[in-house]
Short mmCIF file of C-alpha atoms and ligand atoms in Angstrom, two decimals:
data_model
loop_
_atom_site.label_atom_id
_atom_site.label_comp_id
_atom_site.label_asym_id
_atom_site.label_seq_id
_atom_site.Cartn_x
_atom_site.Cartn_y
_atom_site.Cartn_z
CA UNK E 1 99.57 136.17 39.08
CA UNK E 2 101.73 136.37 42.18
CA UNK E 3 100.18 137.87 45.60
CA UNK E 4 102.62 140.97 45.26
CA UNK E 5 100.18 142.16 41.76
CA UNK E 6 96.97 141.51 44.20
CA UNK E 7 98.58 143.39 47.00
CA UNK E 8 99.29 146.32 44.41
CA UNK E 9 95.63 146.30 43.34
CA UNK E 10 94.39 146.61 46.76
CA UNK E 11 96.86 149.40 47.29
CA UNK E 12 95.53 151.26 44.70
CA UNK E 13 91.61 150.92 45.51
CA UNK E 14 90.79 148.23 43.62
CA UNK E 15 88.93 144.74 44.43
CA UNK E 16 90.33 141.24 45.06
CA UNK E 17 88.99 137.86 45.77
CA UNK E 18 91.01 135.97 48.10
CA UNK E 19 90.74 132.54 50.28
CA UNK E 20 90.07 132.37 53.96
CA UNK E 21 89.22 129.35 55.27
CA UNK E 22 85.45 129.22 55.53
CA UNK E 23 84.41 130.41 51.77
CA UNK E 24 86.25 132.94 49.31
CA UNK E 25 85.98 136.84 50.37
CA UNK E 26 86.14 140.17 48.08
CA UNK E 27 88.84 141.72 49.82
CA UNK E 28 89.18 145.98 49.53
CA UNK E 29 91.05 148.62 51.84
CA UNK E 30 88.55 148.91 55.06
CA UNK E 31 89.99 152.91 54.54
CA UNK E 32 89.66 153.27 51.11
CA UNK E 33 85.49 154.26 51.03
CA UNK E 34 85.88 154.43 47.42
CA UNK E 35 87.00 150.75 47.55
CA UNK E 36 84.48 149.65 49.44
CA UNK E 37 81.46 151.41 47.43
CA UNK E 38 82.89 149.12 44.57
CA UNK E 39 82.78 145.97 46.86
CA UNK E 40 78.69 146.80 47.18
CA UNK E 41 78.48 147.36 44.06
CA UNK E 42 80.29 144.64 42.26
CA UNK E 43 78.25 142.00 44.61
CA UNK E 44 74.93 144.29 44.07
CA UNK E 45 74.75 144.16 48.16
CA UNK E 46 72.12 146.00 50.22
CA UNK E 47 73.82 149.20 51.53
CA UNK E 48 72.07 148.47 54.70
CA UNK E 49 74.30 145.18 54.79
CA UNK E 50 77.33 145.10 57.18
CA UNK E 51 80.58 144.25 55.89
CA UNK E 52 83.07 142.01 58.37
CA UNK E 53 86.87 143.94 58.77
CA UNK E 54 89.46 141.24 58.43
CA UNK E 55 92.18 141.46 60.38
CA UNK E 56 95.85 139.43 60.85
CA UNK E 57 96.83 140.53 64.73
CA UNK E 58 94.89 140.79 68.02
CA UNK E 59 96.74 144.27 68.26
CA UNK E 60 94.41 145.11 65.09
CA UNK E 61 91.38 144.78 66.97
CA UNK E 62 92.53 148.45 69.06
CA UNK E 63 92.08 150.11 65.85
CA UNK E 64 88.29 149.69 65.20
CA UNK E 65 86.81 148.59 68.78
CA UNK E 66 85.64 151.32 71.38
CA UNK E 67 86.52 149.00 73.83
CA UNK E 68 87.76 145.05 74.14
CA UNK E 69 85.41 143.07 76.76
CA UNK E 70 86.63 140.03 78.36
CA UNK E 71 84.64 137.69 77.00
CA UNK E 72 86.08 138.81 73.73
CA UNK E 73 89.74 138.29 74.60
CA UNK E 74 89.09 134.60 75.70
CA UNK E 75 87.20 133.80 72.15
CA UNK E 76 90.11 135.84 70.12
CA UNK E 77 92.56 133.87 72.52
CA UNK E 78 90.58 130.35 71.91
CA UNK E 79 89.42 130.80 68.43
CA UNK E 80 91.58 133.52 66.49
CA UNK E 81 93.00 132.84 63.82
CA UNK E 82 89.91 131.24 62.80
CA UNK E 83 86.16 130.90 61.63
CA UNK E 84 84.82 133.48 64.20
CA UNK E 85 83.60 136.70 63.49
CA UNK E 86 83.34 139.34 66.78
CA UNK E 87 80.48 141.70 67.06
CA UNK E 88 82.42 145.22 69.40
CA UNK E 89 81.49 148.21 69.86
CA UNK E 90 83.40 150.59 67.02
CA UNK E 91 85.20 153.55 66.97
CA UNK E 92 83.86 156.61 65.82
CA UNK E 93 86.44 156.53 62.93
CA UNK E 94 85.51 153.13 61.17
CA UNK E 95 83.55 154.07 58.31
CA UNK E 96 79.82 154.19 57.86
CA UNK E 97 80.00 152.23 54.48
CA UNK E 98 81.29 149.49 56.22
CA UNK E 99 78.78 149.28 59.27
CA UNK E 100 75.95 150.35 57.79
CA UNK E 101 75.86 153.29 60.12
CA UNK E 102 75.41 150.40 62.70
CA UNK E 103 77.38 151.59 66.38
CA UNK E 104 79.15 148.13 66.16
CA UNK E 105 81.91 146.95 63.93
CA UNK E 106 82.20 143.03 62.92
CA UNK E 107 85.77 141.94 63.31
CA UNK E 108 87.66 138.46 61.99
CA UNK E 109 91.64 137.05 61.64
CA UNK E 110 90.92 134.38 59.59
CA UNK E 111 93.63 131.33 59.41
CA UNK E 112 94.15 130.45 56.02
CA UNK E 113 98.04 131.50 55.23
CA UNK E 114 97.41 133.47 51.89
CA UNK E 115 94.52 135.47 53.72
CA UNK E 116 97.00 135.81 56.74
CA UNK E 117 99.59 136.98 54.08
CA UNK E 118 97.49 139.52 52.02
CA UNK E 119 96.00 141.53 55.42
CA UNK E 120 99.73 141.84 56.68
CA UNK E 121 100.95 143.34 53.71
CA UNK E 122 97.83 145.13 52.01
CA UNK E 123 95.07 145.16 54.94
CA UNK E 124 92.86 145.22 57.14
CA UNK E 125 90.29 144.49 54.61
CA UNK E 126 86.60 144.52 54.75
CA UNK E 127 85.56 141.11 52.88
CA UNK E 128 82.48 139.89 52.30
CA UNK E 129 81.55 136.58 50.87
CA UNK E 130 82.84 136.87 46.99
CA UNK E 131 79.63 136.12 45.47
CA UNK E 132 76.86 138.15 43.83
CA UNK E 133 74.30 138.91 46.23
CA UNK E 134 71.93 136.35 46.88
CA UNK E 135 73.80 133.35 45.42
CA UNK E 136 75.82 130.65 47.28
CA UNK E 137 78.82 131.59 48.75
CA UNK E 138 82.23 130.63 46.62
CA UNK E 139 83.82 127.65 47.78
CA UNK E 140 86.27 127.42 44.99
CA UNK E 141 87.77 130.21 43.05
CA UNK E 142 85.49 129.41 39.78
CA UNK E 143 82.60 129.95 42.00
CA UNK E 144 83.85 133.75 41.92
CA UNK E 145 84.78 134.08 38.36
CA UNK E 146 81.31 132.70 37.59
CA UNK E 147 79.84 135.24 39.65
CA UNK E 148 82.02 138.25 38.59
CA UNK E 149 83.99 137.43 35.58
CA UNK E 150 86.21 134.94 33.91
CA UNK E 151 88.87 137.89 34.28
CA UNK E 152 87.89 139.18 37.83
CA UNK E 153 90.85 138.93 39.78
CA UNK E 154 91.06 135.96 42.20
CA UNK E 155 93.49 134.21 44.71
CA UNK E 156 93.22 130.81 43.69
CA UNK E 157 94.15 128.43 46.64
CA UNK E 158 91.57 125.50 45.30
CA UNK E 159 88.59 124.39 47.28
CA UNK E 160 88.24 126.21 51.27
CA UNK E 161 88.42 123.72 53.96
CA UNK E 162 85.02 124.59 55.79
CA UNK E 163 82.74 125.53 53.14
CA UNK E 164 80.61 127.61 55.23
CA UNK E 165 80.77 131.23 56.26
CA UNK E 166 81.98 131.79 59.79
CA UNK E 167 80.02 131.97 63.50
CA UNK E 168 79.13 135.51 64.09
CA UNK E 169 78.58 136.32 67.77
CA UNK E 170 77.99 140.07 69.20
CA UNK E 171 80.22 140.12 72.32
CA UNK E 172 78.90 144.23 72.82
CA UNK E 173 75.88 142.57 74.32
CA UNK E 174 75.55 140.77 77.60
CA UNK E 175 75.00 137.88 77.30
CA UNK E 176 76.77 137.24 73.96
CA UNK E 177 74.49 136.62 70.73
CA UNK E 178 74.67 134.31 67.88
CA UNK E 179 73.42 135.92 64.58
CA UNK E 180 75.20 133.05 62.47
CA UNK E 181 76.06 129.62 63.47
CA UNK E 182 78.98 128.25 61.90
CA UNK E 183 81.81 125.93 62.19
CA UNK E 184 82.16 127.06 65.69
CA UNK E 185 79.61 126.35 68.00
CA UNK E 186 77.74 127.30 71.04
CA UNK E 187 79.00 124.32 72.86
CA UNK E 188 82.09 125.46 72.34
CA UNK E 189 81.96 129.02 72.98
CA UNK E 190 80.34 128.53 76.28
CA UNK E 191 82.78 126.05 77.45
CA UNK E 192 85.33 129.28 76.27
CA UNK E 193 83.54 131.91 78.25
CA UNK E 194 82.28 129.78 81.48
CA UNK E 195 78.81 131.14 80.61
CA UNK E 196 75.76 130.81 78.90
CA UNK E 197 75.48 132.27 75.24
CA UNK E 198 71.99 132.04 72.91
CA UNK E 199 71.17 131.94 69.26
CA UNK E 200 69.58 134.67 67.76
CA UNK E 201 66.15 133.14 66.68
CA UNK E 202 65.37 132.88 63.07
CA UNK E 203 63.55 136.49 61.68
CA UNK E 204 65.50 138.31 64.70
CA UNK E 205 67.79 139.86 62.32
CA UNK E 206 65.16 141.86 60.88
CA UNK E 207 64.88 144.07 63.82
CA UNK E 208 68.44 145.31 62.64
CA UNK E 209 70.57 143.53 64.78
CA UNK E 210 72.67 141.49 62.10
CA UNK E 211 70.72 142.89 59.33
CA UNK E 212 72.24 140.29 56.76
CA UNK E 213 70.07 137.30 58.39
CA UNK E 214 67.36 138.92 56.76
CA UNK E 215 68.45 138.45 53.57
CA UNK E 216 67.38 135.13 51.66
CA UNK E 217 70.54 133.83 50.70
CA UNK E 218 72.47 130.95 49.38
CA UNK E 219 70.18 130.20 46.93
CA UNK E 220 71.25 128.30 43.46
CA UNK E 221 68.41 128.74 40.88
CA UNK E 222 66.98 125.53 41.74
CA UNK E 223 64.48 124.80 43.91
CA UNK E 224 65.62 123.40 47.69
CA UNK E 225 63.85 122.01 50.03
CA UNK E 226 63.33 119.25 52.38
CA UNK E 227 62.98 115.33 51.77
CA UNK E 228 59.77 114.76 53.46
CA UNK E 229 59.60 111.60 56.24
CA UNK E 230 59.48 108.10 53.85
CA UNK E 231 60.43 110.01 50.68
CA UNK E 232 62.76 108.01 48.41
CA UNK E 233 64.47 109.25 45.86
CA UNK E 234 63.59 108.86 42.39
CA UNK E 235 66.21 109.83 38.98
CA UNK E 236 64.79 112.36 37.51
CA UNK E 237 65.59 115.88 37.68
CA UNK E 238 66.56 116.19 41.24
CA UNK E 239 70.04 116.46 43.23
CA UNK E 240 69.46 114.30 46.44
CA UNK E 241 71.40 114.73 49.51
CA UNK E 242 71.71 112.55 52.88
CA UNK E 243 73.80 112.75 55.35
CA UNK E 244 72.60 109.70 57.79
CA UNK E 245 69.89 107.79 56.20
CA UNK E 246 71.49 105.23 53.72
CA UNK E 247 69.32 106.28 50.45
CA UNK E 248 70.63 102.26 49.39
CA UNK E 249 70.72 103.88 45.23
CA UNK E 250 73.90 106.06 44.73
CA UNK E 251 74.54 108.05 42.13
CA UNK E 252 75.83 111.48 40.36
CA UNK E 253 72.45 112.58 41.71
CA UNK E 254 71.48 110.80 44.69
CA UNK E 255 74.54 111.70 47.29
CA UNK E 256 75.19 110.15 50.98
CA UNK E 257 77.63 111.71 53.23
CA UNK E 258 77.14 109.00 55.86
CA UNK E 259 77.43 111.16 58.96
CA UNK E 260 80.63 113.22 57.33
CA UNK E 261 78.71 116.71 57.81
CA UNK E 262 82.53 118.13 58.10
CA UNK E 263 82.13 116.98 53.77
CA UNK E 264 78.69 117.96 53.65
CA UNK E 265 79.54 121.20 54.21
CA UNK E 266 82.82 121.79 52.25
CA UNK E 267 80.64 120.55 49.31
CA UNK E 268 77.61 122.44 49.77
CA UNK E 269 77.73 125.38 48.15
CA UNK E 270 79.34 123.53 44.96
CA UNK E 271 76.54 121.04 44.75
CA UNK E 272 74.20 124.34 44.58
CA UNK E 273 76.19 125.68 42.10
CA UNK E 274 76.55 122.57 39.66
CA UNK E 275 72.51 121.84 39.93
CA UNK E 276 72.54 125.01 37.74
CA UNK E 277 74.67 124.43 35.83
CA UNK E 278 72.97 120.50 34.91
CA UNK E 279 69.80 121.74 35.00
CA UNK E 280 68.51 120.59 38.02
CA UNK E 281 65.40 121.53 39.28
CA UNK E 282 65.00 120.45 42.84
CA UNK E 283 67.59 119.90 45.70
CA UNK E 284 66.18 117.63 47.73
CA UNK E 285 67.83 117.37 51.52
CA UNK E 286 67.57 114.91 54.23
CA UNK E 287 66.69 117.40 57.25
CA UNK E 288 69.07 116.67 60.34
CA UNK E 289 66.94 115.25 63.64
CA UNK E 290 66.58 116.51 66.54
CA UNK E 291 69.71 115.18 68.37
CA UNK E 292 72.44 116.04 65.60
CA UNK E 293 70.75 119.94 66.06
CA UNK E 294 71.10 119.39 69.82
CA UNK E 295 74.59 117.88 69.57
CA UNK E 296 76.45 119.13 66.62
CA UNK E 297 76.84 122.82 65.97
CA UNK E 298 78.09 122.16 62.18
CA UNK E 299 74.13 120.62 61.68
CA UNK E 300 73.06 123.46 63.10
CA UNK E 301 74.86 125.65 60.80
CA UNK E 302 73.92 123.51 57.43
CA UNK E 303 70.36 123.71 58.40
CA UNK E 304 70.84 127.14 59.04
CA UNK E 305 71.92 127.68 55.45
CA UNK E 306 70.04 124.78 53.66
CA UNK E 307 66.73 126.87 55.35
CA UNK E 308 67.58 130.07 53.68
CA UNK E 309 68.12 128.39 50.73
CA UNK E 310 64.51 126.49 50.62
CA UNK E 311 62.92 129.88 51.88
CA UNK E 312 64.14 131.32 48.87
CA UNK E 313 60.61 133.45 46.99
CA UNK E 314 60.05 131.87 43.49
O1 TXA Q 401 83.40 133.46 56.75
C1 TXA Q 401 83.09 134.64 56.58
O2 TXA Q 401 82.66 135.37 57.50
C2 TXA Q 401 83.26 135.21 55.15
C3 TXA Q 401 84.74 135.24 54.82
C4 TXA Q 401 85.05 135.89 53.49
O3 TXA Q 401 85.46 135.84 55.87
N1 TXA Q 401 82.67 136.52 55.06
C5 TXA Q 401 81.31 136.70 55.07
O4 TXA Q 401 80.91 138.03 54.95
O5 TXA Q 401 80.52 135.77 55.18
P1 TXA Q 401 79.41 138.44 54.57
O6 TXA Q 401 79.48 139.90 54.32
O7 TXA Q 401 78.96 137.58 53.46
O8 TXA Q 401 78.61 138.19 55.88
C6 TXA Q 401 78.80 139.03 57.01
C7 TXA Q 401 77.68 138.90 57.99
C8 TXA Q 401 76.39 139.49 57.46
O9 TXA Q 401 75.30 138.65 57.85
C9 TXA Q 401 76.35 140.85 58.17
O10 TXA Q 401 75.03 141.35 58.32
C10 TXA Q 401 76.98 140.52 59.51
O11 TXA Q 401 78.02 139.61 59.18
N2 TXA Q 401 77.54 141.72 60.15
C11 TXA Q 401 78.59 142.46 59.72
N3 TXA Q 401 78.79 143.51 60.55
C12 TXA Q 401 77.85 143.44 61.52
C13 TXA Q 401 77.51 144.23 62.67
N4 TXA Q 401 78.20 145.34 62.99
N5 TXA Q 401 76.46 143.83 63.44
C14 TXA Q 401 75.78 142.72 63.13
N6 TXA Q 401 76.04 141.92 62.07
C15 TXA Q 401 77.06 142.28 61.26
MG1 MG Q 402 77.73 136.55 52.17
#
């Protein structure tokens, strides 16, 4: 299908599943409410759940924030178009639907060129991750149709270059506040801004801040967790994953990424997804010490996910 059909769809209400370049999004008119009742319903998402509005110009950001701080205009200036999502203050006319009746509106240009295209001509578009509720997020358009449908319709621009969803940081609040680490880091963000910036602690979401954080997410059907200190890995019905201790066996089970975490997350989700699908029963990881946390925002933002994931109720 050529983008012009998926730009008529969106035109008239209806719900896409495009590429940016952190994971795939379900993309639907952020004025259209009737569009975006179908995007929580076709991902059976929490009503409670705030949807991000994508954008394709700074100009864009006038139309849904109450006002534009200046710590905001250095990260759109720094980071945009990119993997970082902006927490403002809204508008009174941004819809309800999309905040969750929150007083804040999450804002994102994302940078890959088909996204970029499809917001110009059809946008802005509110566009969460393009999965069903719960489930990892869809690195690869398969991902979605597995999730929604061989025939759902879905931008297919192969596999997305990060792999996981983007940094969310509220700006409305002084000092700013990480809700999701991503690809973009603290480090970073301070070195932007001049000033200090925290991470929301795990379980502060559920005061309603970012209310998504509370969700377990992620999650393949398989059990995840943690390689504990001295554990080797055995064949047997486990998907092993290291990223710095040489595991000496390799195989279509036993993976090392040897230090490549910029891999480790692009693949990810997809490992998830294919321990279903060969009937694997455990994903074991190697958890990242304390000095890759301290120094590399990307193993911050795997164990981030990789936590939900193993937190997951059985
Ligand atoms: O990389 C991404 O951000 C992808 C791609 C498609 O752009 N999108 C994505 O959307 O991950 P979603 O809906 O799966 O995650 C959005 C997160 C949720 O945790 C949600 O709670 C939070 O952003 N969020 C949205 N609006 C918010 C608001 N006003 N205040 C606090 N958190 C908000
Ligand atoms: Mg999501």
């Amino acid at each position: 299908m050529l983008l012009d059909r998926y730009i008529s769809l969106i035109q008239e209400g209806e719900i896409v599943a495009f590429p940016t370049e952190t994971v795939y999004g379900l993309g639907a008119d952020a004025w259209n409410p009737d569009a975006i009742k179908k995007v929580f319903e076709q991902k059976g998402r929490p009503a409670d759940n705030p949807l991000i509005i994508h954008i394709a110009s700074k100009s864009a950001v006038q139309d849904f924030a109450a006002e534009v701080p200046e710590t905001a205009k250095k990260l759109m200036e720094a980071f945009w178009p990119g993997p970082l999502t902006l927490i403002f203050k809204k508008k009174p006319e941004v819809l309800d639907l999309i905040t969750a009746g929150l007083p804040t509106v999450a804002l994102r240009w994302p940078s890959h060129p088909l996204s970029q295209e499809l917001i110009s001509r059809a946008g802005p578009l509110v566009a969460p991750s393009a999965n069903t509720s719960g489930r990892p997020s869809p690195t690869k358009a398969q991902h979605v149709r597995e999730d929604f449908g061989e025939n759902f319709p879905v931008v297919d621009a192969g596999e997305t270059q990060i792999g996981l969803e983007s940094t969310v940081i509220d700006i409305s609040v002084n000092p700013p506040r990480i809700y999701r680490p991503g690809y973009i880091g603290k480090e970073q963000i301070e070195n932007v801004l001049g000033t200090e910036v925290f991470e929301a602690k795990e379980g502060e979401g559920k005061t309603a801040k970012s209310p998504g954080t509370k969700y377990s997410h992620y999650s393949p059907k398989a059990e995840v967790r943690w390689l504990a200190n001295n554990e080797k890995p055995v064949v047997n019905h486990s998907l092993y994953l290291f990223h710095d201790r040489n595991p000496e066996i390799l195989s279509d089970q036993i993976i090392f990424y040897k230090g490549d975490l910029q891999r480790f997350a692009r693949e990810l989700y997809d490992r998830f997804r294919q321990a279903d699908h060969r009937g694997i029963e455990q994903v074991v990881i190697e958890p990242f010490s304390k000095q890759l946390l301290n120094e590399q925002a990307l193993a911050r933002a795997l164990e981030n996910r990789i936590s939900k994931a193993a937190a997951k109720k059985k």
